[in-house]
Tab-separated table of C-alpha atoms in Angstrom:
chain	number	residue	atom	x	y	z
A	2	MET	CA	-21.641	8.077	-4.080
A	3	VAL	CA	-23.105	8.963	-7.483
A	4	GLY	CA	-24.793	6.040	-9.230
A	5	SER	CA	-22.734	3.845	-11.510
A	6	PRO	CA	-19.283	4.979	-12.746
A	7	VAL	CA	-19.195	7.329	-15.729
A	8	GLN	CA	-16.600	6.344	-18.324
A	9	PHE	CA	-15.098	9.293	-20.155
A	10	GLY	CA	-11.865	7.646	-21.286
A	11	GLN	CA	-10.714	4.389	-22.822
A	12	HIS	CA	-10.399	2.239	-19.699
A	13	PRO	CA	-13.424	0.351	-18.368
A	14	PRO	CA	-13.986	0.090	-14.593
A	15	ALA	CA	-11.588	-2.056	-12.603
A	16	LYS	CA	-12.355	-5.763	-12.299
A	17	ARG	CA	-11.452	-5.850	-8.610
A	18	VAL	CA	-10.700	-3.260	-5.902
A	19	ILE	CA	-8.609	-3.930	-2.798
A	20	VAL	CA	-7.934	-1.740	0.232
A	21	HIS	CA	-4.313	-2.184	1.355
A	22	VAL	CA	-3.477	-1.088	4.923
A	23	SER	CA	-0.233	-1.645	6.796
A	24	ASP	CA	1.616	-1.316	10.106
A	25	THR	CA	-1.096	-0.509	12.629
A	26	HIS	CA	1.186	-1.378	15.614
A	27	LEU	CA	-1.666	-1.527	18.136
A	28	LEU	CA	-0.893	-1.761	21.857
A	29	ALA	CA	-3.049	-3.192	24.631
A	30	GLY	CA	-5.071	-0.837	26.779
A	31	GLY	CA	-5.069	1.949	24.210
A	32	ARG	CA	-1.472	2.865	25.068
A	33	ARG	CA	0.402	5.254	22.796
A	34	LEU	CA	3.329	3.910	20.816
A	35	GLY	CA	6.529	5.362	22.244
A	36	ASP	CA	4.311	7.502	24.529
A	37	ARG	CA	3.679	9.638	21.431
A	38	TYR	CA	1.653	8.040	18.647
A	39	ASP	CA	-2.048	7.407	19.326
A	40	VAL	CA	-2.125	4.272	17.179
A	41	GLY	CA	-5.665	3.321	18.189
A	42	ALA	CA	-7.064	6.683	17.141
A	43	HIS	CA	-5.086	6.567	13.893
A	44	LEU	CA	-6.535	3.150	13.041
A	45	ALA	CA	-10.067	4.326	13.838
A	46	ARG	CA	-9.546	7.332	11.567
A	47	THR	CA	-8.251	5.028	8.824
A	48	MET	CA	-11.291	2.771	9.062
A	49	ARG	CA	-13.591	5.800	8.813
A	50	ALA	CA	-11.707	6.894	5.699
A	51	VAL	CA	-12.121	3.424	4.170
A	52	GLU	CA	-15.878	3.524	4.700
A	53	ASP	CA	-16.084	7.105	3.450
A	54	LEU	CA	-14.761	5.921	0.067
A	55	GLY	CA	-18.285	4.765	-0.662
A	56	ILE	CA	-17.152	1.537	-2.324
A	57	ARG	CA	-17.496	-2.161	-1.597
A	58	PRO	CA	-13.929	-3.486	-1.918
A	59	ASP	CA	-13.242	-7.085	-2.786
A	60	ALA	CA	-10.843	-7.434	0.168
A	61	LEU	CA	-9.212	-5.542	3.018
A	62	VAL	CA	-5.542	-6.527	3.231
A	63	PHE	CA	-3.366	-5.650	6.267
A	64	THR	CA	0.320	-6.319	5.532
A	65	GLY	CA	1.765	-6.890	8.954
A	66	ASP	CA	2.912	-5.343	12.215
A	67	LEU	CA	-0.711	-5.495	13.242
A	68	THR	CA	0.373	-5.101	16.860
A	69	ASP	CA	3.571	-3.689	18.307
A	70	LEU	CA	4.252	-6.329	20.972
A	71	GLY	CA	2.020	-9.244	19.993
A	72	GLU	CA	-0.264	-8.723	22.993
A	73	PRO	CA	-3.526	-10.728	23.008
A	74	GLU	CA	-5.483	-7.637	24.073
A	75	ALA	CA	-4.055	-5.696	21.143
A	76	TYR	CA	-5.269	-8.330	18.667
A	77	ALA	CA	-8.695	-8.194	20.328
A	78	ALA	CA	-8.735	-4.402	19.937
A	79	LEU	CA	-7.756	-4.764	16.288
A	80	ARG	CA	-10.635	-7.129	15.635
A	81	ALA	CA	-13.051	-4.803	17.431
A	82	GLN	CA	-12.093	-1.895	15.172
A	83	VAL	CA	-11.732	-3.628	11.814
A	84	GLU	CA	-14.120	-6.579	11.690
A	85	PRO	CA	-17.320	-4.486	11.930
A	86	VAL	CA	-16.112	-2.349	9.000
A	87	ALA	CA	-15.320	-5.437	6.923
A	88	ASP	CA	-18.745	-6.876	7.769
A	89	ARG	CA	-20.534	-3.679	6.716
A	90	LEU	CA	-18.571	-3.602	3.456
A	91	GLY	CA	-19.031	-7.319	2.847
A	92	ALA	CA	-15.290	-7.701	2.255
A	93	PRO	CA	-13.016	-10.566	3.346
A	94	LEU	CA	-10.204	-9.670	5.743
A	95	VAL	CA	-6.650	-10.746	4.973
A	96	TRP	CA	-4.285	-10.527	7.951
A	97	VAL	CA	-0.547	-10.781	7.190
A	98	ALA	CA	2.022	-11.342	9.945
A	99	GLY	CA	4.779	-8.774	10.528
A	100	ASN	CA	8.021	-8.815	12.495
A	101	HIS	CA	6.316	-7.130	15.491
A	102	ASP	CA	3.591	-9.779	15.587
A	103	GLU	CA	3.757	-13.024	17.558
A	104	ARG	CA	2.509	-16.050	15.659
A	105	PRO	CA	0.898	-17.945	18.580
A	106	ALA	CA	-0.996	-14.905	19.854
A	107	MET	CA	-1.972	-13.810	16.365
A	108	ARG	CA	-3.212	-17.262	15.446
A	109	ARG	CA	-5.307	-17.644	18.603
A	110	HIS	CA	-6.627	-14.137	19.249
A	111	LEU	CA	-6.995	-12.830	15.686
A	112	LEU	CA	-7.537	-15.931	13.541
A	113	ASP	CA	-9.152	-18.317	16.067
A	114	ARG	CA	-6.577	-20.987	15.234
A	115	ASP	CA	-4.262	-23.119	17.358
A	116	ALA	CA	-1.553	-21.059	19.060
A	117	THR	CA	1.486	-22.475	17.267
A	118	GLU	CA	4.613	-21.092	15.606
A	119	GLU	CA	3.458	-22.327	12.196
A	120	PRO	CA	3.711	-19.693	9.449
A	121	ILE	CA	0.486	-17.783	8.852
A	122	THR	CA	-0.402	-18.160	5.186
A	123	GLY	CA	-3.572	-18.314	3.147
A	124	VAL	CA	-5.171	-18.252	-0.304
A	125	TRP	CA	-8.261	-16.237	-1.282
A	126	ASP	CA	-10.225	-16.436	-4.523
A	127	LEU	CA	-11.560	-12.927	-5.127
A	128	GLY	CA	-13.808	-13.826	-8.017
A	129	GLY	CA	-11.011	-15.039	-10.262
A	130	LEU	CA	-8.233	-12.891	-8.785
A	131	ARG	CA	-6.086	-15.014	-6.460
A	132	LEU	CA	-4.578	-13.432	-3.351
A	133	ILE	CA	-1.868	-15.312	-1.463
A	134	ALA	CA	-0.686	-14.230	1.979
A	135	LEU	CA	2.886	-15.199	2.838
A	136	ASP	CA	4.562	-15.137	6.254
A	137	SER	CA	7.960	-13.445	6.005
A	138	THR	CA	8.479	-13.256	9.778
A	139	VAL	CA	11.352	-14.941	11.577
A	140	PRO	CA	10.330	-15.587	15.218
A	141	GLY	CA	12.524	-13.558	17.569
A	142	TRP	CA	14.036	-11.393	14.815
A	143	HIS	CA	13.092	-8.326	12.778
A	144	HIS	CA	14.474	-9.311	9.372
A	145	GLY	CA	12.356	-11.352	6.966
A	146	GLU	CA	12.616	-14.680	5.188
A	147	ILE	CA	10.440	-17.022	3.135
A	148	ASP	CA	11.894	-20.414	4.039
A	149	SER	CA	12.195	-23.392	1.713
A	150	ALA	CA	9.045	-25.099	3.009
A	151	GLN	CA	6.947	-21.998	2.367
A	152	ARG	CA	8.556	-21.506	-1.054
A	153	ASP	CA	7.678	-25.100	-1.978
A	154	TRP	CA	4.100	-24.517	-0.836
A	155	LEU	CA	3.917	-21.304	-2.880
A	156	ALA	CA	5.272	-23.051	-5.972
A	157	GLY	CA	2.575	-25.694	-5.639
A	158	VAL	CA	-0.189	-23.081	-5.430
A	159	LEU	CA	1.194	-21.102	-8.386
A	160	ALA	CA	1.474	-24.235	-10.547
A	161	GLU	CA	-2.147	-23.674	-11.586
A	162	PRO	CA	-2.781	-20.126	-12.940
A	163	ALA	CA	-5.791	-18.139	-11.726
A	164	PRO	CA	-8.228	-16.574	-14.238
A	165	TRP	CA	-7.159	-12.997	-13.433
A	166	GLY	CA	-3.723	-13.782	-12.050
A	167	THR	CA	-2.277	-13.621	-8.547
A	168	LEU	CA	-1.344	-10.992	-6.000
A	169	LEU	CA	1.089	-11.805	-3.189
A	170	ALA	CA	0.880	-10.078	0.195
A	171	LEU	CA	3.748	-10.163	2.681
A	172	HIS	CA	5.260	-7.833	5.258
A	173	HIS	CA	8.902	-7.460	4.210
A	174	PRO	CA	9.127	-5.952	0.702
A	175	PRO	CA	11.673	-7.536	-1.671
A	176	LEU	CA	13.038	-4.081	-2.535
A	177	PRO	CA	16.146	-2.050	-1.684
A	178	THR	CA	15.863	1.000	0.577
A	179	HIS	CA	18.046	4.096	0.554
A	180	LEU	CA	17.862	4.525	4.344
A	181	PRO	CA	20.957	3.585	6.400
A	182	PHE	CA	20.663	0.337	8.362
A	183	PHE	CA	17.197	-0.494	6.986
A	184	ASP	CA	18.927	-3.202	4.971
A	185	ILE	CA	19.462	-5.067	8.260
A	186	LEU	CA	15.675	-5.507	8.419
A	187	GLU	CA	15.135	-6.560	4.814
A	188	LEU	CA	13.826	-9.802	3.319
A	189	ARG	CA	16.699	-12.267	3.048
A	190	ASP	CA	17.430	-14.876	0.359
A	191	GLN	CA	15.457	-12.942	-2.225
A	192	PRO	CA	16.855	-14.848	-5.246
A	193	ALA	CA	15.246	-18.054	-3.992
A	194	LEU	CA	11.838	-16.371	-3.809
A	195	ALA	CA	12.365	-14.752	-7.205
A	196	ALA	CA	12.982	-18.178	-8.719
A	197	VAL	CA	9.559	-19.341	-7.493
A	198	ILE	CA	7.726	-16.267	-8.778
A	199	ALA	CA	9.402	-15.829	-12.168
A	200	GLY	CA	7.266	-17.046	-15.063
A	201	THR	CA	4.100	-17.508	-12.980
A	202	ASP	CA	0.830	-15.570	-13.061
A	203	VAL	CA	1.894	-13.272	-10.182
A	204	ARG	CA	0.892	-9.733	-11.243
A	205	GLY	CA	1.812	-7.780	-8.146
A	206	ILE	CA	3.220	-7.859	-4.612
A	207	LEU	CA	1.731	-5.911	-1.671
A	208	ALA	CA	3.989	-5.180	1.308
A	209	GLY	CA	4.562	-2.881	4.277
A	210	HIS	CA	7.308	-2.720	6.946
A	211	LEU	CA	9.028	0.491	5.802
A	212	HIS	CA	6.480	3.034	7.099
A	213	TYR	CA	6.694	4.961	3.837
A	214	SER	CA	5.162	4.368	0.415
A	215	THR	CA	7.473	3.123	-2.303
A	216	SER	CA	7.420	0.876	-5.347
A	217	GLY	CA	9.714	-1.134	-7.594
A	218	THR	CA	9.965	-4.476	-9.353
A	219	PHE	CA	11.031	-7.923	-8.200
A	220	ALA	CA	11.447	-10.885	-10.542
A	221	GLY	CA	9.774	-8.708	-13.154
A	222	VAL	CA	6.737	-8.184	-10.904
A	223	PRO	CA	5.598	-4.758	-9.598
A	224	VAL	CA	5.987	-4.313	-5.835
A	225	ASN	CA	4.003	-1.661	-3.968
A	226	VAL	CA	4.588	-0.783	-0.324
A	227	ALA	CA	1.886	0.939	1.715
A	228	ALA	CA	2.890	3.403	4.404
A	229	ALA	CA	1.749	2.965	7.996
A	230	THR	CA	-1.338	4.024	9.923
A	231	CYS	CA	0.649	4.408	13.170
A	232	TYR	CA	3.439	6.789	12.092
A	233	THR	CA	5.393	7.393	8.893
A	234	MET	CA	8.963	8.229	7.923
A	235	ASP	CA	9.894	11.840	7.175
A	236	LEU	CA	11.682	11.386	3.855
A	237	SER	CA	12.067	15.160	3.404
A	238	ARG	CA	15.201	14.905	5.547
A	239	PRO	CA	18.605	13.630	4.360
A	240	ALA	CA	18.698	9.833	4.500
A	241	VAL	CA	20.878	9.742	7.636
A	242	GLU	CA	18.392	11.997	9.476
A	243	VAL	CA	15.121	10.314	8.477
A	244	ASN	CA	12.938	9.630	11.501
A	245	GLY	CA	9.347	8.928	12.392
A	246	MET	CA	6.663	11.599	12.238
A	247	ASP	CA	3.050	11.737	13.383
A	248	ALA	CA	1.827	12.773	9.942
A	249	GLY	CA	1.354	11.430	6.435
A	250	GLN	CA	-0.615	8.342	7.467
A	251	SER	CA	-2.247	6.670	4.471
A	252	PHE	CA	-3.406	3.455	2.870
A	253	HIS	CA	-3.502	2.192	-0.721
A	254	LEU	CA	-6.486	1.743	-2.998
A	255	VAL	CA	-5.635	-1.058	-5.451
A	256	HIS	CA	-7.541	-1.271	-8.738
A	257	VAL	CA	-7.082	-4.440	-10.782
A	258	TYR	CA	-7.763	-4.102	-14.513
A	259	ASP	CA	-7.431	-6.621	-17.329
A	260	ASP	CA	-3.968	-5.418	-18.325
A	261	THR	CA	-2.663	-3.343	-15.416
A	262	ILE	CA	-2.949	-2.706	-11.673
A	263	THR	CA	-2.882	0.729	-10.070
A	264	HIS	CA	-2.011	1.609	-6.465
A	265	ALA	CA	-3.347	4.979	-5.289
A	266	VAL	CA	-2.126	6.506	-2.015
A	267	VAL	CA	-5.131	7.642	0.036
A	268	PRO	CA	-4.278	10.199	2.755
A	269	VAL	CA	-5.941	9.800	6.137
A	270	VAL	CA	-6.977	13.271	7.276
A	271	ASP	CA	-9.860	14.648	9.309
A	272	ASP	CA	-10.114	18.224	8.108
A	273	ALA	CA	-9.568	18.132	4.344
A	274	GLU	CA	-11.788	20.644	2.520
A	275	PRO	CA	-13.335	19.452	-0.773
A	276	GLY	CA	-11.903	21.265	-3.764
A	277	GLY	CA	-15.335	21.979	-5.221
A	278	PHE	CA	-14.549	21.029	-8.823
A	279	PHE	CA	-16.015	17.547	-9.260
A	280	THR	CA	-19.341	17.713	-7.472
A	281	ALA	CA	-22.213	15.235	-7.648
A	282	GLU	CA	-24.147	17.723	-9.755
A	283	TRP	CA	-21.215	18.108	-12.178
A	284	THR	CA	-20.956	14.334	-12.570
A	285	ARG	CA	-24.691	13.998	-13.277
A	286	ARG	CA	-24.511	16.803	-15.826
A	287	MET	CA	-21.512	15.302	-17.604
A	288	ALA	CA	-23.122	11.850	-17.666
A	289	ALA	CA	-26.110	13.273	-19.521
A	290	LEU	CA	-23.935	14.641	-22.337
A	291	SER	CA	-22.823	12.803	-25.445
A	292	PRO	CA	-19.104	11.973	-25.752
A	293	GLU	CA	-18.685	14.882	-28.161
A	294	GLU	CA	-20.434	17.289	-25.790
A	295	ARG	CA	-18.281	16.106	-22.866
A	296	LEU	CA	-15.156	16.763	-24.882
A	297	GLU	CA	-16.390	20.245	-25.740
A	298	ALA	CA	-17.465	21.027	-22.164
A	299	PHE	CA	-14.439	19.732	-20.351
A	300	SER	CA	-11.380	19.257	-22.531
A	301	ARG	CA	-10.950	22.616	-24.279
A	302	LYS	CA	-8.591	25.080	-22.621
A	303	ARG	CA	-10.304	28.209	-21.437
A	304	SER	CA	-8.649	31.611	-21.757
């Protein structure tokens, strides 16, 4: 990490930075998912990558399917891997329920709450940026829904704008998918949720569930879906042949600015070789130059 950020362009540093992780699908006892995917090792690798960023994010957000079967031991393993990282970074943890999670076990063994079927929701004030976690799970089913009681609660929270606006986090993205039969698993009754969000200070929606990164808009609000840490979908195949692959795991790095929000896909790899262009020495040298000298040194095309 090289000192304070160097601003070459017209945008100042982001006001807030969020790490967005999704679909860890942990199993008890370190078991592999489908006897193939080493989900525990993939999560550990992801947490190392988060720390290697060299930043202190304002929150770590996990958008659901935290475990694959809702096992208490799996939630304990999740805490053991993630909480120490969050503590070292000084960042609050936001856990969002997914269709593979079980509310009672998640509430008791991850959140230290009563083991009930009550939706798992929450509100965080990240220094003026409001983050709201919704529970789109439907106990016993894999599709999603934000019921009327939760929509009423959300409307009440959104009635008062936050200084830097609001981000929503939920598991099921309110977006279409081009993959056959994935629509069976989608978020239902989306118009009712759109009616609550429209005209409020909601600036973005974070989601997961699909195991591939995608984006779109919903009720005029940008939606960004993080891929999974467990396994991802091989979208290089025709839609009818898309299947899981043990590659392409990633998370999102969310930068919140005054007038926009960016979502960068961060690959999780062990053996990536640095490109050698933007070194610490290069950054120090550029920082010492005047704006005119930087333009001369960096922007002109070389023959």
